[in-house]
Backbone as CSV, one residue per row, in Angstrom:
resi,resn,N_x,N_y,N_z,CA_x,CA_y,CA_z,C_x,C_y,C_z
1,UNK,0.844,-1.177,0.000,0.000,0.000,0.000,0.893,1.245,0.000
2,UNK,0.617,2.220,-0.855,1.429,3.442,-0.865,1.332,4.186,0.469
3,UNK,2.387,4.899,0.804,2.446,5.618,2.073,1.303,6.613,2.206
4,UNK,0.996,7.360,1.146,-0.055,8.369,1.235,-1.405,7.735,1.544
5,UNK,-1.651,6.543,1.006,-2.913,5.862,1.272,-2.943,5.327,2.699
6,UNK,-1.811,4.833,3.173,-1.722,4.359,4.549,-1.963,5.504,5.526
7,UNK,-1.363,6.674,5.250,-1.570,7.841,6.114,-3.009,8.342,6.038
8,UNK,-3.609,8.246,4.884,-4.987,8.675,4.709,-5.942,7.803,5.517
9,UNK,-5.650,6.534,5.620,-6.511,5.597,6.333,-6.270,5.598,7.837
10,UNK,-5.141,6.119,8.288,-4.787,6.110,9.700,-5.464,7.273,10.410
11,UNK,-6.203,7.020,11.495,-6.794,8.139,12.241,-5.693,8.985,12.866
12,UNK,-5.778,10.287,12.683,-4.738,11.184,13.160,-5.096,11.882,14.464
13,UNK,-6.379,12.009,14.758,-6.779,12.729,15.954,-8.088,12.167,16.477
14,UNK,-8.302,12.414,17.753,-9.537,11.978,18.381,-10.689,12.867,17.928
15,UNK,-11.895,12.326,17.948,-13.052,13.180,17.674,-13.121,14.291,18.729
16,UNK,-13.481,15.468,18.308,-13.457,16.623,19.209,-14.668,16.604,20.141
17,UNK,-14.396,16.647,21.435,-15.468,16.687,22.419,-15.967,18.117,22.568
18,UNK,-17.071,18.271,23.268,-17.627,19.603,23.500,-16.649,20.468,24.300
19,UNK,-16.002,19.871,25.289,-15.037,20.614,26.096,-13.838,21.078,25.286
20,UNK,-13.310,20.190,24.432,-12.177,20.573,23.586,-12.578,21.615,22.556
21,UNK,-13.796,21.500,22.029,-14.266,22.494,21.064,-14.384,23.867,21.729
22,UNK,-14.903,23.904,22.949,-14.999,25.162,23.689,-13.603,25.737,23.948
23,UNK,-12.675,24.869,24.355,-11.308,25.338,24.588,-10.688,25.886,23.308
24,UNK,-10.957,25.217,22.172,-10.392,25.685,20.905,-10.964,27.039,20.509
25,UNK,-12.270,27.221,20.688,-12.877,28.508,20.364,-12.352,29.622,21.264
26,UNK,-12.182,29.335,22.551,-11.613,30.329,23.466,-10.181,30.643,23.060
27,UNK,-9.421,29.616,22.726,-8.028,29.813,22.298,-7.959,30.674,21.045
28,UNK,-8.819,30.394,20.068,-8.840,31.198,18.844,-9.223,32.644,19.156
29,UNK,-10.182,32.835,20.049,-10.559,34.184,20.447,-9.422,34.925,21.131
30,UNK,-8.706,34.223,21.998,-7.553,34.832,22.656,-6.475,35.222,21.648
31,UNK,-6.222,34.346,20.688,-5.213,34.650,19.669,-5.629,35.849,18.824
32,UNK,-6.887,35.897,18.412,-7.361,37.033,17.619,-7.353,38.330,18.430
33,UNK,-7.734,38.249,19.696,-7.708,39.428,20.555,-6.277,39.923,20.759
34,UNK,-5.350,39.004,20.945,-3.943,39.381,21.090,-3.428,40.044,19.819
35,UNK,-3.770,39.478,18.673,-3.330,40.067,17.399,-3.945,41.449,17.194
36,UNK,-5.228,41.588,17.510,-5.883,42.891,17.364,-5.290,43.901,18.339
37,UNK,-5.024,43.467,19.548,-4.425,44.367,20.531,-3.032,44.817,20.134
38,UNK,-2.265,43.914,19.551,-0.917,44.282,19.100,-0.989,45.195,17.883
39,UNK,-1.914,44.891,16.981,-2.035,45.705,15.775,-2.608,47.087,16.037
40,UNK,-3.469,47.186,17.015,-4.115,48.466,17.339,-3.634,48.996,18.691
41,UNK,-2.385,48.740,19.018,-1.887,49.137,20.330,-1.874,50.650,20.505
42,UNK,-1.549,51.385,19.449,-1.521,52.848,19.562,-2.865,53.431,19.978
43,UNK,-3.941,53.152,19.245,-5.249,53.652,19.677,-5.686,53.094,21.034
44,UNK,-5.352,51.837,21.294,-5.699,51.240,22.588,-4.968,51.962,23.717
45,UNK,-3.709,52.286,23.491,-2.917,52.992,24.506,-3.468,54.398,24.742
46,UNK,-3.876,55.065,23.670,-4.465,56.399,23.833,-5.799,56.333,24.574
47,UNK,-6.570,55.280,24.351,-7.882,55.163,24.989,-7.784,54.733,26.451
48,UNK,-6.881,53.812,26.755,-6.794,53.244,28.100,-5.743,53.936,28.947
49,UNK,-4.687,54.383,28.305,-3.627,55.060,29.053,-2.558,54.101,29.523
50,UNK,-2.101,54.340,30.729,-0.945,53.579,31.227,-1.258,52.121,31.538
51,UNK,-2.511,51.746,31.539,-2.878,50.356,31.797,-2.797,49.481,30.547
52,UNK,-2.595,50.073,29.396,-2.543,49.310,28.145,-1.402,48.287,28.123
53,UNK,-0.171,48.663,28.492,0.899,47.650,28.468,0.644,46.491,29.437
54,UNK,0.102,46.799,30.611,-0.193,45.732,31.570,-1.308,44.835,31.047
55,UNK,-2.292,45.437,30.395,-3.382,44.656,29.825,-2.864,43.730,28.728
56,UNK,-2.011,44.241,27.870,-1.455,43.403,26.800,-0.555,42.306,27.364
57,UNK,0.221,42.617,28.394,1.069,41.599,29.025,0.211,40.497,29.638
58,UNK,-0.882,40.888,30.288,-1.797,39.894,30.862,-2.439,39.057,29.764
59,UNK,-2.838,39.698,28.687,-3.440,38.973,27.570,-2.455,37.982,26.959
60,UNK,-1.206,38.385,26.781,-0.187,37.473,26.255,0.051,36.296,27.202
61,UNK,0.085,36.583,28.499,0.294,35.528,29.485,-0.862,34.527,29.458
62,UNK,-2.096,35.030,29.480,-3.266,34.153,29.466,-3.306,33.336,28.177
63,UNK,-2.983,33.972,27.060,-2.972,33.262,25.782,-1.928,32.135,25.797
64,UNK,-0.770,32.395,26.338,0.272,31.373,26.417,-0.108,30.216,27.328
65,UNK,-0.670,30.531,28.484,-1.087,29.483,29.418,-2.223,28.661,28.815
66,UNK,-3.193,29.344,28.189,-4.323,28.629,27.588,-3.853,27.728,26.447
67,UNK,-2.877,28.198,25.665,-2.324,27.383,24.586,-1.715,26.103,25.143
68,UNK,-0.941,26.239,26.206,-0.342,25.067,26.833,-1.378,24.088,27.358
69,UNK,-2.410,24.605,28.027,-3.463,23.740,28.549,-4.228,23.044,27.425
70,UNK,-4.537,23.790,26.374,-5.268,23.200,25.256,-4.446,22.103,24.584
71,UNK,-3.181,22.381,24.316,-2.343,21.380,23.670,-2.167,20.138,24.538
72,UNK,-2.065,20.325,25.832,-1.939,19.192,26.747,-3.201,18.335,26.726
73,UNK,-4.369,18.973,26.829,-5.621,18.215,26.800,-5.850,17.549,25.451
74,UNK,-5.507,18.244,24.379,-5.682,17.677,23.038,-4.774,16.465,22.844
75,UNK,-3.535,16.571,23.291,-2.595,15.454,23.171,-3.076,14.253,23.971
76,UNK,-3.571,14.496,25.170,-4.081,13.395,25.988,-5.290,12.726,25.334
77,UNK,-6.190,13.545,24.768,-7.367,12.979,24.106,-6.958,12.160,22.887
78,UNK,-6.008,12.656,22.104,-5.551,11.923,20.929,-4.880,10.614,21.320
79,UNK,-4.056,10.654,22.361,-3.365,9.450,22.810,-4.358,8.416,23.331
80,UNK,-5.331,8.867,24.117,-6.335,7.934,24.636,-7.162,7.337,23.501
81,UNK,-7.477,8.138,22.504,-8.247,7.646,21.367,-7.458,6.598,20.583
82,UNK,-6.196,6.880,20.311,-5.374,5.916,19.575,-5.128,4.654,20.392
83,UNK,-4.999,4.813,21.718,-4.848,3.631,22.575,-6.097,2.760,22.533
84,UNK,-7.259,3.404,22.491,-8.500,2.632,22.439,-8.646,1.893,21.106
85,UNK,-8.000,2.409,20.069,-8.029,1.722,18.770,-6.951,0.651,18.668
86,UNK,-5.998,0.676,19.616,-4.915,-0.291,19.580,-3.821,0.070,18.614
87,UNK,-3.705,1.355,18.276,-2.709,1.811,17.301,-1.739,2.786,17.946
88,UNK,-1.050,2.366,18.996,-0.061,3.226,19.626,1.239,3.154,18.849
89,UNK,2.080,4.122,19.098,3.367,4.173,18.370,4.311,3.124,18.903
């Protein structure tokens, strides 16, 4: 069997649960908010004042922590799913 067909037939990820879907949507929102905040930092700084840098630092921190948590949960779900299929590495 060609490699591409073997890879096509191999399950790559677990089905997404409601909790993981919620985490992914929150993560995407955090990433978009961080990008918008960085891109519009000048107007944001003029509107908020001296709290703008602290707000952006907090947003970056939360985005980084949430990314780590999401990736950890996603990896665990994928591993458990593949283990249940009997196709571990």
